[in-house]
Structures are given as structure tokens and as C-alpha cells.
Amino acid sequence: MEGNKLRLDKFLCELKVGTRSQVKKELKQGFVKVNGETVTEPERKVDVEKDQVVYKGRTLSYRKYAYYMLNKPAGVVSSTKDNTCLTVAELLKDTGCGGLFPVGRLDKDTEGLLIMTNDGSLAHRLLSPRKHVDKVYEAELEEELSKEAVKDLESGVDIGEDRPTLPAKVELLGGKRIRLTITEGKFHQVKRMMRAVRNGVVSLRRTSMGGLMLDESLRPGEYRELSEEEIAVLQKGGMP
Ligand code: URA
């Protein structure tokens, strides 16, 4: 891309209108308008930010970066490469979008919301310890949580770091199930917090991060692109 300019056929391919040769046919048939004018030349340059490109009546908006939510299944590692285990990046290889990486890590046995993107600055903001981005987990515990444990978690517990954990929000979901909202992302944080109150995690699932909720229609292993609104939520979630 030169500045913000891209060949029209490449632009249409990147927006998944079709392959390069399909796109050329669509252009020839007059299905594409740029700023209200039908354009048939594939080599025509478009400004991806300023020009309005309409394909069969649908306005196409160009995204510099890709954003997906994955419902991470257990048994898959939160990395892009691994010599022995399946990685979350491999689960998204059919997107055809290279360079996707997970925003933070979930343990191999943890399920749930994992944001996958190639937008390094958004990832950096969401993961910055100074931003205190909310992360919501649902956990099945070994024991019912006592009132005292809830209080301790709400005020901060010692997990062996320099300082106690920041106050967490605890919701009792019945039996041994809880919903926990934390604003830090220390290694194995939820498991270590439960250990600090003499309990244990049987299963763990993240349902939200930075205001973005896991789409419950996604089964473990499934993913989808984020909507413009969801991206805006994340941009706000990671704001200073
Ligand atoms: N806390 C944990 O202990 N594990 C995770 O995967 C995420 C948060």
C-alpha cells in the first residue's frame, strides 16, 4: 500500500469479496462504485480511509488490522508456535490473516474469551498493568467459597508477589461456582488467588475482557471477527 492507497482489486480481495480473478469479473460487470461512480478498472487506486467503495449496494470499510474473538478450548496453548501442542494461532489459520497473536494468555486448561489480533498497540494497552483492564472469569472451585474468603478476595490476597492483589469482585453463582472480576493479569492469577484462600480451581473460563463479552454462541474452538462496535469497546477499554 502506498500511503493509504491500494489498487481496487487488492482492496476488494482483502475485504473477502473474492479471489483476484473473481474480483476482476465483478468489476467488469459494474458491481463496484467508488464515490458514487461505477469503476471497472482493477488497477484504479483507492484511498482506503477517504474513498467510499460500494459493492452491490454494500459499503465496504477497510480495516488496517484484524480482530477476532476465539472461544479457546482446553488443551490448546495461548501462543503462536509450539513444538508439541496445538496453538491458538493454528486454530485461526483458515482466516487467511497472518500475524494474529493472542492478547495475553490463558492457561492450557482454561477456556473462554481470547482476543486475537495483529494490532500490537491495542494489545499493549489492554495488557498494560497500569490500565487495570477488567477480566471476568467463571470458575468451578474445589470447595464452596466461605464468607471470609470472599471478603479476603475483595480486599486483596497475598499470592507471593511484592503486593497483595488488587480488590476483586466476587459473585457467588451457587454451589462451588463463582464469577470473579479482576483488573490485573498475573501469571496463573485466579488459581493463585484461590490457593491464597485455601481453595482450588477445578475449571476456569474467561467470559469478558476490557468490556468485550464472549459470544456464547461460539462453541469451544470457534471464533468470529469482532464488529465495529466491539472494536470500539476494546479501544475504550484500553484507554488511559
Ligand atoms: N488465571 C489463571 O489462573 N489462569 C488463567 O488462564 C487465567 C487467569
Tab-separated table of C-alpha atoms in Angstrom, residues 54-175:
chain	number	residue	atom	x	y	z
A	54	VAL	CA	-19.734	0.189	-2.546
A	55	TYR	CA	-20.080	-3.401	-3.754
A	56	LYS	CA	-23.580	-4.470	-4.816
A	57	GLY	CA	-25.055	-1.723	-2.656
A	58	ARG	CA	-22.961	-2.580	0.422
A	59	THR	CA	-20.397	-0.059	1.671
A	60	LEU	CA	-17.077	-1.745	2.362
A	61	SER	CA	-14.915	-0.392	5.121
A	62	TYR	CA	-11.258	-1.197	5.173
A	63	ARG	CA	-9.594	-2.358	8.342
A	64	LYS	CA	-5.897	-1.985	8.748
A	65	TYR	CA	-5.917	-4.609	11.472
A	66	ALA	CA	-7.850	-7.798	12.089
A	67	TYR	CA	-9.666	-8.540	15.351
A	68	TYR	CA	-11.196	-11.868	16.310
A	69	MET	CA	-12.670	-13.404	19.414
A	70	LEU	CA	-11.847	-17.047	19.991
A	71	ASN	CA	-13.615	-19.295	22.447
A	72	LYS	CA	-10.409	-21.014	23.466
A	73	PRO	CA	-10.854	-24.701	24.154
A	74	ALA	CA	-8.946	-26.508	26.895
A	75	GLY	CA	-5.837	-28.337	25.697
A	76	VAL	CA	-4.628	-25.592	23.362
A	77	VAL	CA	-1.754	-23.248	24.236
A	78	SER	CA	-2.029	-19.452	24.032
A	79	SER	CA	0.859	-18.858	21.688
A	80	THR	CA	1.647	-18.669	18.004
A	81	LYS	CA	4.159	-21.537	17.851
A	82	ASP	CA	4.741	-24.609	19.921
A	83	ASN	CA	6.742	-27.740	19.202
A	84	THR	CA	4.347	-30.173	20.842
A	85	CYS	CA	0.909	-28.590	21.386
A	86	LEU	CA	-1.752	-27.116	19.165
A	87	THR	CA	-1.701	-23.303	19.407
A	88	VAL	CA	-4.497	-20.736	19.320
A	89	ALA	CA	-2.906	-19.164	16.214
A	90	GLU	CA	-3.236	-22.519	14.427
A	91	LEU	CA	-6.970	-22.561	15.253
A	92	LEU	CA	-7.334	-19.332	13.248
A	93	LYS	CA	-5.234	-20.279	10.244
A	94	ASP	CA	-8.302	-20.510	7.972
A	95	THR	CA	-8.879	-16.765	8.353
A	96	GLY	CA	-6.018	-16.351	5.886
A	97	CYS	CA	-4.923	-13.484	8.072
A	98	GLY	CA	-1.265	-13.745	9.000
A	99	GLY	CA	0.374	-12.340	12.097
A	100	LEU	CA	-2.506	-12.887	14.508
A	101	PHE	CA	-1.422	-13.319	18.108
A	102	PRO	CA	-3.341	-13.705	21.373
A	103	VAL	CA	-3.867	-10.686	23.596
A	104	GLY	CA	-2.432	-12.183	26.761
A	105	ARG	CA	-2.504	-15.788	27.771
A	106	LEU	CA	-4.951	-18.253	29.163
A	107	ASP	CA	-3.569	-21.416	30.740
A	108	LYS	CA	-3.672	-24.557	28.622
A	109	ASP	CA	-6.596	-25.900	30.678
A	110	THR	CA	-8.538	-22.582	30.710
A	111	GLU	CA	-11.375	-21.974	28.249
A	112	GLY	CA	-13.118	-18.876	27.024
A	113	LEU	CA	-12.551	-15.452	25.583
A	114	LEU	CA	-9.250	-14.821	23.904
A	115	ILE	CA	-8.834	-11.791	21.667
A	116	MET	CA	-6.700	-12.475	18.609
A	117	THR	CA	-5.334	-9.576	16.592
A	118	ASN	CA	-2.358	-8.189	14.711
A	119	ASP	CA	-2.838	-4.744	16.298
A	120	GLY	CA	0.144	-4.506	18.632
A	121	SER	CA	-0.758	-1.181	20.141
A	122	LEU	CA	-4.280	-2.283	21.137
A	123	ALA	CA	-2.820	-5.446	22.688
A	124	HIS	CA	-0.238	-3.407	24.536
A	125	ARG	CA	-2.880	-1.090	26.000
A	126	LEU	CA	-5.155	-3.954	27.053
A	127	LEU	CA	-2.291	-5.761	28.755
A	128	SER	CA	-0.648	-2.781	30.408
A	129	PRO	CA	-0.683	-3.295	34.202
A	130	ARG	CA	-1.351	0.431	34.596
A	131	LYS	CA	-4.639	0.281	32.666
A	132	HIS	CA	-6.396	-2.108	35.073
A	133	VAL	CA	-8.490	-3.671	32.340
A	134	ASP	CA	-11.351	-5.809	33.726
A	135	LYS	CA	-11.167	-9.555	33.160
A	136	VAL	CA	-14.133	-11.695	34.164
A	137	TYR	CA	-13.776	-15.408	34.898
A	138	GLU	CA	-16.222	-18.102	35.855
A	139	ALA	CA	-14.721	-20.841	37.953
A	140	GLU	CA	-15.772	-24.128	39.433
A	141	LEU	CA	-13.945	-24.488	42.743
A	142	GLU	CA	-12.935	-27.452	44.867
A	143	GLU	CA	-14.916	-26.090	47.841
A	144	GLU	CA	-17.716	-23.582	48.352
A	145	LEU	CA	-16.241	-20.158	48.982
A	146	SER	CA	-16.618	-19.059	52.601
A	147	LYS	CA	-17.791	-15.544	53.524
A	148	GLU	CA	-14.357	-14.891	54.924
A	149	ALA	CA	-12.673	-15.940	51.662
A	150	VAL	CA	-14.979	-13.638	49.692
A	151	LYS	CA	-14.010	-10.743	51.951
A	152	ASP	CA	-10.308	-11.545	51.592
A	153	LEU	CA	-10.541	-11.709	47.792
A	154	GLU	CA	-12.474	-8.451	47.757
A	155	SER	CA	-9.810	-6.663	49.725
A	156	GLY	CA	-6.706	-8.348	48.216
A	157	VAL	CA	-4.764	-11.529	48.962
A	158	ASP	CA	-1.104	-12.485	49.114
A	159	ILE	CA	-0.139	-14.548	46.067
A	160	GLY	CA	3.582	-14.231	46.652
A	161	GLU	CA	4.115	-11.009	44.719
A	162	ASP	CA	5.513	-7.732	46.119
A	163	ARG	CA	1.991	-6.543	46.898
A	164	PRO	CA	-1.363	-8.161	47.590
A	165	THR	CA	-3.755	-8.494	44.651
A	166	LEU	CA	-5.968	-5.514	43.854
A	167	PRO	CA	-9.548	-5.753	45.133
A	168	ALA	CA	-11.568	-8.274	43.123
A	169	LYS	CA	-15.319	-8.565	42.653
A	170	VAL	CA	-16.733	-11.920	43.689
A	171	GLU	CA	-20.189	-13.181	42.720
A	172	LEU	CA	-21.430	-16.487	44.092
A	173	LEU	CA	-23.218	-18.421	41.363
A	174	GLY	CA	-24.421	-21.283	43.563
A	175	GLY	CA	-22.616	-24.329	44.895
